PDB file of C-alpha atoms in Angstrom:
ATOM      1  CA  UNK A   1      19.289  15.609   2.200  1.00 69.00           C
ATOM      2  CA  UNK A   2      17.216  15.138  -0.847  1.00 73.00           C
ATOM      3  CA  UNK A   3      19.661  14.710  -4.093  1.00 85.00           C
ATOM      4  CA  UNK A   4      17.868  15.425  -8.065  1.00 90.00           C
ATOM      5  CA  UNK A   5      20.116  14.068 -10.694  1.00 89.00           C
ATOM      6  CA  UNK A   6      19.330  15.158 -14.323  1.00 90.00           C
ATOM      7  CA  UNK A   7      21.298  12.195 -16.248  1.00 74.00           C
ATOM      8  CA  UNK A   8      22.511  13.748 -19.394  1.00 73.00           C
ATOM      9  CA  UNK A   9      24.234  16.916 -19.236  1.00 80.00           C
ATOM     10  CA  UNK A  10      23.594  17.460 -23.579  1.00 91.00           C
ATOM     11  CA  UNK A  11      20.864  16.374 -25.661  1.00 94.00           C
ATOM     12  CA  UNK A  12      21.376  17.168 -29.212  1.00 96.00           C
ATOM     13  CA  UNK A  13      18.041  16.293 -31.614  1.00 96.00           C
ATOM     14  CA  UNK A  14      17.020  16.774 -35.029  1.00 97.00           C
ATOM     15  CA  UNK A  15      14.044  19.254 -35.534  1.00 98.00           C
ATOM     16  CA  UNK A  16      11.026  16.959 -35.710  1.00 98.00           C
ATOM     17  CA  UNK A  17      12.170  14.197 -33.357  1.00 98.00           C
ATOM     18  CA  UNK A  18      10.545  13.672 -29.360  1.00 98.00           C
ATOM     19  CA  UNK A  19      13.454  14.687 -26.789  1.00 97.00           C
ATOM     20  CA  UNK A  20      12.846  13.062 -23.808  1.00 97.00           C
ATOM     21  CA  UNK A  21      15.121  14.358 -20.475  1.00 97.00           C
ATOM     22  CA  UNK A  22      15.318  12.494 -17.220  1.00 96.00           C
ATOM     23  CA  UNK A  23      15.447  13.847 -13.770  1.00 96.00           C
ATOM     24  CA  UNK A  24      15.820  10.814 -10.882  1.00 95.00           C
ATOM     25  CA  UNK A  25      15.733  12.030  -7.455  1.00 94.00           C
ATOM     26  CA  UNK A  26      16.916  10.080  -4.008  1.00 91.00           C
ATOM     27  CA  UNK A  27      16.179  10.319  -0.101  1.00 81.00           C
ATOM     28  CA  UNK A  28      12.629  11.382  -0.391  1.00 80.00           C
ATOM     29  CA  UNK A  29       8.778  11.256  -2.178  1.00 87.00           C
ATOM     30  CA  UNK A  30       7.998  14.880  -2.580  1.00 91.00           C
ATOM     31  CA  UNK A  31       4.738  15.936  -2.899  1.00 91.00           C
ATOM     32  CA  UNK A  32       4.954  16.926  -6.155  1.00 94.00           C
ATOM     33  CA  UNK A  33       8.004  18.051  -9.088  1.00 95.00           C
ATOM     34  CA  UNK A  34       8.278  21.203 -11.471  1.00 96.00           C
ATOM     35  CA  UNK A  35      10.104  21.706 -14.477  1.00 97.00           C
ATOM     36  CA  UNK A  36      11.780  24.874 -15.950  1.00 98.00           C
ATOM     37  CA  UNK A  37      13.508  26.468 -19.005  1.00 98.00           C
ATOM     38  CA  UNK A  38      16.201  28.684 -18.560  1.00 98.00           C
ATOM     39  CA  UNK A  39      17.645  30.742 -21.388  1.00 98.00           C
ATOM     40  CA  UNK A  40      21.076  32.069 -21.500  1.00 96.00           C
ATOM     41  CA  UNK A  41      21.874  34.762 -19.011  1.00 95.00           C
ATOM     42  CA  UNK A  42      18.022  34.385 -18.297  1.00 97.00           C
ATOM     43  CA  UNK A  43      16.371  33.197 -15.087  1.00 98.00           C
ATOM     44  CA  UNK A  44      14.707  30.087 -15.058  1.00 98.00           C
ATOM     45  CA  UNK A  45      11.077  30.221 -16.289  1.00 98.00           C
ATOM     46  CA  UNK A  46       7.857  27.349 -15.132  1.00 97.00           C
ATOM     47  CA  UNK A  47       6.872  24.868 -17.587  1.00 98.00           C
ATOM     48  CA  UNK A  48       4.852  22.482 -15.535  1.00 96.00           C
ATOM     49  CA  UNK A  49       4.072  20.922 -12.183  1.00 96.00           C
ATOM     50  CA  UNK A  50       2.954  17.591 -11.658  1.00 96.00           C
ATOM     51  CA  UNK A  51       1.514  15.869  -8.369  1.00 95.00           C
ATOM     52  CA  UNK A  52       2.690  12.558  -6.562  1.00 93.00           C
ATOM     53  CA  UNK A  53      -0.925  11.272  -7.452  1.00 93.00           C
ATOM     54  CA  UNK A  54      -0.915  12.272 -11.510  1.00 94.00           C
ATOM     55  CA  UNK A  55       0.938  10.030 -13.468  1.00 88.00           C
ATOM     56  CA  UNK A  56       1.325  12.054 -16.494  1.00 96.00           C
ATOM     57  CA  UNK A  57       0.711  15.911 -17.236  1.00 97.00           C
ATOM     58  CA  UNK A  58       0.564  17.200 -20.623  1.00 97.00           C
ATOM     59  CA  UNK A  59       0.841  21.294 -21.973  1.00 96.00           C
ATOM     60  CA  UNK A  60       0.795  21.881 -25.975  1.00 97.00           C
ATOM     61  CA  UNK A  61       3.723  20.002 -27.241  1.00 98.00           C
ATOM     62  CA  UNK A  62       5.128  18.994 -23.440  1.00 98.00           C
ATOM     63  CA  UNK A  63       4.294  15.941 -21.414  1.00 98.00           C
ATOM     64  CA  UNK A  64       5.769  15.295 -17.890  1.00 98.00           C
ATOM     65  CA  UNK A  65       5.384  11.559 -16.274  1.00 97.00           C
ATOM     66  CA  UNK A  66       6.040  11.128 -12.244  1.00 96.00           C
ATOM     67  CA  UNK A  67       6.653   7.747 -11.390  1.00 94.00           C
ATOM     68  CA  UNK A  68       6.464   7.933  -7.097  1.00 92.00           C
ATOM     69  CA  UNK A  69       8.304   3.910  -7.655  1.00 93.00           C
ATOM     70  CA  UNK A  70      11.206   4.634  -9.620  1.00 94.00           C
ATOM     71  CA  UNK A  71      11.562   8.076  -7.872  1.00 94.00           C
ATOM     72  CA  UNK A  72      11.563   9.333 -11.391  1.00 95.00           C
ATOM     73  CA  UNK A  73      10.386  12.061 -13.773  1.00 96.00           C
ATOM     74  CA  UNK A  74      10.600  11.777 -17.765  1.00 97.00           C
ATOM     75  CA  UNK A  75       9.763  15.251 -19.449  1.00 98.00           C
ATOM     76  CA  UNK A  76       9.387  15.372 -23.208  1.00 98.00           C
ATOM     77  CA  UNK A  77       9.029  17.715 -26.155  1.00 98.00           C
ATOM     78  CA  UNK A  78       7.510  16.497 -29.500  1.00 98.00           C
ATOM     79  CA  UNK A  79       7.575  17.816 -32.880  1.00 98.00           C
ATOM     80  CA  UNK A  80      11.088  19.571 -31.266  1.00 98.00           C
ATOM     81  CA  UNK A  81      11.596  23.219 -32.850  1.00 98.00           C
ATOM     82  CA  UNK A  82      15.386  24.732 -32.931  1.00 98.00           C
ATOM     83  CA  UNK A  83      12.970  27.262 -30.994  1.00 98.00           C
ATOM     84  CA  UNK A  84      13.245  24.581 -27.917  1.00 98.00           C
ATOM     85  CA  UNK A  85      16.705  24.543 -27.521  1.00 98.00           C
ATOM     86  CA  UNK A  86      17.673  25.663 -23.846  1.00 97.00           C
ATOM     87  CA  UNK A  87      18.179  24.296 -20.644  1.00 97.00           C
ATOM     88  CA  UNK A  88      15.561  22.698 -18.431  1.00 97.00           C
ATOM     89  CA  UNK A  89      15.730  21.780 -14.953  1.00 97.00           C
ATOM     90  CA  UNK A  90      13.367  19.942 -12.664  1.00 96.00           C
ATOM     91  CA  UNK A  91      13.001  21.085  -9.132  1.00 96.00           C
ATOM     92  CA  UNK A  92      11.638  19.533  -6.105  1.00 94.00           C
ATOM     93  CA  UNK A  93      10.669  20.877  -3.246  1.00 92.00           C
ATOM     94  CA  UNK A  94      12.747  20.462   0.376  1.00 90.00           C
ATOM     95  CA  UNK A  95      11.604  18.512   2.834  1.00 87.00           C
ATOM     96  CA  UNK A  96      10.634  21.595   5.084  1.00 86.00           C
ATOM     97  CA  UNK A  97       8.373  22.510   1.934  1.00 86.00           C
ATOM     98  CA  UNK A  98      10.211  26.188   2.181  1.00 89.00           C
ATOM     99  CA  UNK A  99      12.063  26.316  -1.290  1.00 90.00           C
ATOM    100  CA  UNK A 100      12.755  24.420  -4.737  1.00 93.00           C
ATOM    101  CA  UNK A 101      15.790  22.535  -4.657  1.00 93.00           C
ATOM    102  CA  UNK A 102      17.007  22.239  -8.586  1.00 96.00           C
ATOM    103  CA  UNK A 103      18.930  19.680 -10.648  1.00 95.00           C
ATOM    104  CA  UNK A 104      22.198  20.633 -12.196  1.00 95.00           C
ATOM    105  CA  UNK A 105      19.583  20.880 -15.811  1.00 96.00           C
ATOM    106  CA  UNK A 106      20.070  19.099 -19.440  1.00 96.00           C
ATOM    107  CA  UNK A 107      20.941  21.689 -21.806  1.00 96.00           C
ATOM    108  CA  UNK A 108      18.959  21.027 -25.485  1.00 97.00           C
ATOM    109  CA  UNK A 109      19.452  21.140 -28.759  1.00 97.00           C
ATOM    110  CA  UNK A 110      17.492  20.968 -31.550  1.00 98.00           C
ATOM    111  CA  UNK A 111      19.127  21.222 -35.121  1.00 97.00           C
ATOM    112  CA  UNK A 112      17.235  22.526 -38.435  1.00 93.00           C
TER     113      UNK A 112
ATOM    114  CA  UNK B   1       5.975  45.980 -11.642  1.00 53.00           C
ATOM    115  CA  UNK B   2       5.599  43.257 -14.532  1.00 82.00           C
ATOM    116  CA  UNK B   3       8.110  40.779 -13.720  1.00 96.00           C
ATOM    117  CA  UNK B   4      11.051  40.290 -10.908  1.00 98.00           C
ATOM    118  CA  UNK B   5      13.528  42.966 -10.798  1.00 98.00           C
ATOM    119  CA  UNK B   6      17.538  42.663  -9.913  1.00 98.00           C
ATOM    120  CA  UNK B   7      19.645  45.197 -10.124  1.00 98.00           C
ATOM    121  CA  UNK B   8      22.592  45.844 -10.603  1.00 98.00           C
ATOM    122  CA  UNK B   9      22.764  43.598 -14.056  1.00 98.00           C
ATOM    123  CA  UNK B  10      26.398  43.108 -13.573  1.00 98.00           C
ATOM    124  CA  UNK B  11      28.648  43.586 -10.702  1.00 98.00           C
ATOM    125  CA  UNK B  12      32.034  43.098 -10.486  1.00 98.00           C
ATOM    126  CA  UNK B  13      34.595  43.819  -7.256  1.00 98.00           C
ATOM    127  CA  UNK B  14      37.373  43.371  -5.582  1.00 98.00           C
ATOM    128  CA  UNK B  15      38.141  40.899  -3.857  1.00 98.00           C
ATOM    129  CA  UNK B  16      37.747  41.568   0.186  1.00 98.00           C
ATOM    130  CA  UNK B  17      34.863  44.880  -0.600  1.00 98.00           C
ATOM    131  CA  UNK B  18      31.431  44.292   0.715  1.00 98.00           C
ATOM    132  CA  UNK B  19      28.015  44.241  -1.952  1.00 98.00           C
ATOM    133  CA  UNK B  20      24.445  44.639  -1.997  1.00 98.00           C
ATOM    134  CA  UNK B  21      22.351  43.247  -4.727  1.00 98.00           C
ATOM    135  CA  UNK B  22      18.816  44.371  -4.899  1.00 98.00           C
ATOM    136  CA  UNK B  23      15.691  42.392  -5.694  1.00 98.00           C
ATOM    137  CA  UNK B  24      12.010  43.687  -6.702  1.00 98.00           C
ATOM    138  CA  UNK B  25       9.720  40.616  -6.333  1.00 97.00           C
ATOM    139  CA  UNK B  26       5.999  40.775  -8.161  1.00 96.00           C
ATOM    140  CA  UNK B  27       3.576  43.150  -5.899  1.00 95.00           C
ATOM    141  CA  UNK B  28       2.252  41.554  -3.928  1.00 92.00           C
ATOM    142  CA  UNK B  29       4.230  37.948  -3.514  1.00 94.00           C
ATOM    143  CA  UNK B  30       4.844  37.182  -0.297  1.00 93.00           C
ATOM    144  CA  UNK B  31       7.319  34.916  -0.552  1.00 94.00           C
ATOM    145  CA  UNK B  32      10.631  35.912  -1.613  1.00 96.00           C
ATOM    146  CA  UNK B  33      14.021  33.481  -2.576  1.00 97.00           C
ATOM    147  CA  UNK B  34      17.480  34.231  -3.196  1.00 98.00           C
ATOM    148  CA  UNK B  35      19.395  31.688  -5.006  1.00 98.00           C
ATOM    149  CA  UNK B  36      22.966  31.173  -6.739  1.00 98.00           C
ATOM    150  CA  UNK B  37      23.895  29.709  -9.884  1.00 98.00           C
ATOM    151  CA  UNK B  38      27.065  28.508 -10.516  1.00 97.00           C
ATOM    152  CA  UNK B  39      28.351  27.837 -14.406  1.00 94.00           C
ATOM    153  CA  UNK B  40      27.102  24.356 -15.730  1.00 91.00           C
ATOM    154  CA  UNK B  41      25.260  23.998 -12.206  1.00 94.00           C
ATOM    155  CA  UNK B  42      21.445  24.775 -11.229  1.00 96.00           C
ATOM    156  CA  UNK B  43      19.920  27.321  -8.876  1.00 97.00           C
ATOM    157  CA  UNK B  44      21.632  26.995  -5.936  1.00 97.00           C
ATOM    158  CA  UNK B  45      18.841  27.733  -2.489  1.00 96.00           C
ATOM    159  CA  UNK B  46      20.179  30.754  -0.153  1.00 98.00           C
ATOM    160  CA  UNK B  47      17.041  31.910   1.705  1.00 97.00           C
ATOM    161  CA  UNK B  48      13.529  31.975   1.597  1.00 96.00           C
ATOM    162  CA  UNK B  49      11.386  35.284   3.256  1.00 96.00           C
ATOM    163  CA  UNK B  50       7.464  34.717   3.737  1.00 93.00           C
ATOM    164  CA  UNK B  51       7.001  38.452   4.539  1.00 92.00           C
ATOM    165  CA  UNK B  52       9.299  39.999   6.204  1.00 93.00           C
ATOM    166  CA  UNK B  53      10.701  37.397   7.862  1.00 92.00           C
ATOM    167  CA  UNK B  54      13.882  34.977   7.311  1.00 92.00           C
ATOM    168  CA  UNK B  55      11.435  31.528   6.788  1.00 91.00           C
ATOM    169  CA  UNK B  56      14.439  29.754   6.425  1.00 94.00           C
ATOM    170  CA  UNK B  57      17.999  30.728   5.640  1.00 96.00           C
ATOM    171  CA  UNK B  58      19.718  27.167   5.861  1.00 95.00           C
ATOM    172  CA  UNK B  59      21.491  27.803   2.481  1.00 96.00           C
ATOM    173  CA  UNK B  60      23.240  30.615   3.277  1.00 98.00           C
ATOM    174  CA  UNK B  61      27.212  29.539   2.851  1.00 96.00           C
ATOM    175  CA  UNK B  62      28.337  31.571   5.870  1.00 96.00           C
ATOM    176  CA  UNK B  63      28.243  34.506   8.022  1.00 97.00           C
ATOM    177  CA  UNK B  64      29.314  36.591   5.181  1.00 98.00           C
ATOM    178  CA  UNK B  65      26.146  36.316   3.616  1.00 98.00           C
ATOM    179  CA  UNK B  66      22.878  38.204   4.871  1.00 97.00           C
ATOM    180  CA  UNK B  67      19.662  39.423   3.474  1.00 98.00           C
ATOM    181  CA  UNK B  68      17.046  41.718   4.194  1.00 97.00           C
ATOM    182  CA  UNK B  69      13.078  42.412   3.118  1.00 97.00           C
ATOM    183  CA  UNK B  70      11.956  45.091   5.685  1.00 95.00           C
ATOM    184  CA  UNK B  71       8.997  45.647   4.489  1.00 94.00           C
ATOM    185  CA  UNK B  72       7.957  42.721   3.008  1.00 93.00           C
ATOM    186  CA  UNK B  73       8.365  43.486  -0.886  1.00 95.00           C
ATOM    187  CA  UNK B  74      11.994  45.026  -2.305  1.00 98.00           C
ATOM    188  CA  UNK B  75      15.021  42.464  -0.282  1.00 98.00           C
ATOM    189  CA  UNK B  76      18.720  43.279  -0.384  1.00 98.00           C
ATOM    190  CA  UNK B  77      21.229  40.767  -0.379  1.00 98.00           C
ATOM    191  CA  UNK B  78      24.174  41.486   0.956  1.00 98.00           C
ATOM    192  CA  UNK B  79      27.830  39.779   0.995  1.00 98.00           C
ATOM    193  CA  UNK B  80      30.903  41.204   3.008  1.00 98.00           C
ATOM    194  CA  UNK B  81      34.483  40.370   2.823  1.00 98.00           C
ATOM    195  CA  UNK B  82      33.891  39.390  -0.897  1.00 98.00           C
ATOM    196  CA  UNK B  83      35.585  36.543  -2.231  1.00 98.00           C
ATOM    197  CA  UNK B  84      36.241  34.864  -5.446  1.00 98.00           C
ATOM    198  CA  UNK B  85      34.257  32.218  -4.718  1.00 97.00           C
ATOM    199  CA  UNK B  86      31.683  34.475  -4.399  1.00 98.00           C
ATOM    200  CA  UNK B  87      31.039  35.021  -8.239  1.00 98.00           C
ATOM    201  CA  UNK B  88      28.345  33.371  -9.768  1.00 98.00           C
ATOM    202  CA  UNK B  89      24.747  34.568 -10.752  1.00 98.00           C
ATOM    203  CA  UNK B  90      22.603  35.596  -8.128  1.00 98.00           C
ATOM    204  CA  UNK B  91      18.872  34.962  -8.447  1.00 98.00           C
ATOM    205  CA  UNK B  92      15.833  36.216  -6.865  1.00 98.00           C
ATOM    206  CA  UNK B  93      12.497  34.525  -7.566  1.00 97.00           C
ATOM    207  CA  UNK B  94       9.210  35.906  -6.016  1.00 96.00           C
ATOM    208  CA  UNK B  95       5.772  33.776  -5.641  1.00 94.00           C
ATOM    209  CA  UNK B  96       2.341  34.598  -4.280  1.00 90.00           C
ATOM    210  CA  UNK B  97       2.660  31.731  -1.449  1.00 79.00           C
ATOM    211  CA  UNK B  98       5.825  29.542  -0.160  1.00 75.00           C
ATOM    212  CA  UNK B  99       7.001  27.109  -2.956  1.00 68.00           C
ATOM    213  CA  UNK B 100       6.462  24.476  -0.889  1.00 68.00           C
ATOM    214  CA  UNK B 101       2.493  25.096  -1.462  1.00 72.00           C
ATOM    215  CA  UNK B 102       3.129  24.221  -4.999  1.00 84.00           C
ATOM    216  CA  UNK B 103       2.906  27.833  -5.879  1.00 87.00           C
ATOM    217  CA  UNK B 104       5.659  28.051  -9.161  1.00 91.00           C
ATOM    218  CA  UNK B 105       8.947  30.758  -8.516  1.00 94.00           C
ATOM    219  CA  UNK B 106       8.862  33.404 -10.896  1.00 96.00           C
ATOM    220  CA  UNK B 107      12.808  34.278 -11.225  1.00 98.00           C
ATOM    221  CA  UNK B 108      14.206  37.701 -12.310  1.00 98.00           C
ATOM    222  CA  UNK B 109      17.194  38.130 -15.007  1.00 97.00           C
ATOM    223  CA  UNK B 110      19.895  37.623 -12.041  1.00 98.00           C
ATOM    224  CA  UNK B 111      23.086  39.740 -10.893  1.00 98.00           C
ATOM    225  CA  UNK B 112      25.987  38.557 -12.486  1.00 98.00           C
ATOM    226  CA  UNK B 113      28.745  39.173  -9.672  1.00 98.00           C
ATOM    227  CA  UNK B 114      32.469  38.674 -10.531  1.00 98.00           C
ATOM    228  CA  UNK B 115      34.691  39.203  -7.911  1.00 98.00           C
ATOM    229  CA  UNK B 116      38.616  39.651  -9.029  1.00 98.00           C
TER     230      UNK B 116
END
């Protein structure tokens, strides 16, 4: 079965700086990779969805990269904003393309 | 309604007593999910409806665990013989075709269910 790993558990950044998370996945090239927020006792909420064929996706102050090689997604935040902390998880979908399997998420945050 | 739906907010049980957990998915999404989220962990898959119909209910831990969507909008969860392993924050997340379509999940708040 397909495994996502989201390397750092913690991010802590300054207000101002680029935080950059990493979600590496194994077993599989899925079709195409979201990413989420999730707020405390909040359910997760869509960011953005990139394709196996689009290298890099960008919305306001988020970019997402998809690199099919590496089996690896890089999703960062510039000009961070304490407004950003939360945790964001990346989710794939299985290979019966019925549901999103999710990483275990990087929790961020941004100090004043 | 605006938004996905759970109720109850909170839930918490004995250990061994059987619970429903209710989910109002966006009108007119046909696909429905349950998931579970553990502490530290992500969304954990349970089952997926397109309709009325189980699409696939692989993630379901045992036979303790069943869901319904009868008429292909409001589902009910349901979990007999709770046990503490059971608790954990159950999610429901509707969207207007099968995630696996690219369609994004749009998640309600979640049932916190303790069981003691």
């Amino acid at each position: 079965s397909q495994k996502i790993e989201q390397n750092s558990e913690a991010l802590n950044i300054q207000e101002g700086k680029t935080a950059t998370l990493t979600c590496n996945y194994t077993n599989y090239s899925p079709a195409y990779l979201q990413w989420y927020r999730q707020d405390p006792g909040r359910g997760p909420v869509f960011l953005l969805l990139i394709r196996e064929n689009e290298k890099e996706k960008r919305k306001e102050r988020l970019k997402v990269t998809f690199d099919t090689t590496l089996k690896q997604s890089l999703f960062h935040i510039t000009a961070s904003q304490p407004a950003d902390s939360a945790t964001y998880l990346c989710a794939l979908p299985n290979q019966a393309g019925t549901a999103l399997i999710f990483g275990k998420g990087t929790t961020l945050s941004v100090s004043s | 309604g605006a938004g996905v739906s759970q109720t109850p907010s909170n839930k918490v049980t004995e250990k061994g007593k059987y619970v429903e957990l209710r989910c109002d998915p966006i009108s007119g999404h046909t696909a429905l999910y349950w998931y579970r989220q553990s502490l530290g962990q992500g969304p954990e898959f349970l089952i997926y409806f397109q309709g009325t119909g189980a699409a696939d209910d692989s993630g379901l831990p045992n036979d303790r665990f069943f869901a319904v969507r009868p008429e292909g909008s409001v589902s009910t969860l349901k979990i007999q013989r709770t046990e503490r392993g059971d608790s954990a924050v159950y999610l429901c997340a509707s969207s207007p075709r099968s995630t696996g379509t690219e369609s994004e999940a749009f998640f309600g708040q979640g049932t916190r269910l303790t069981v003691v």
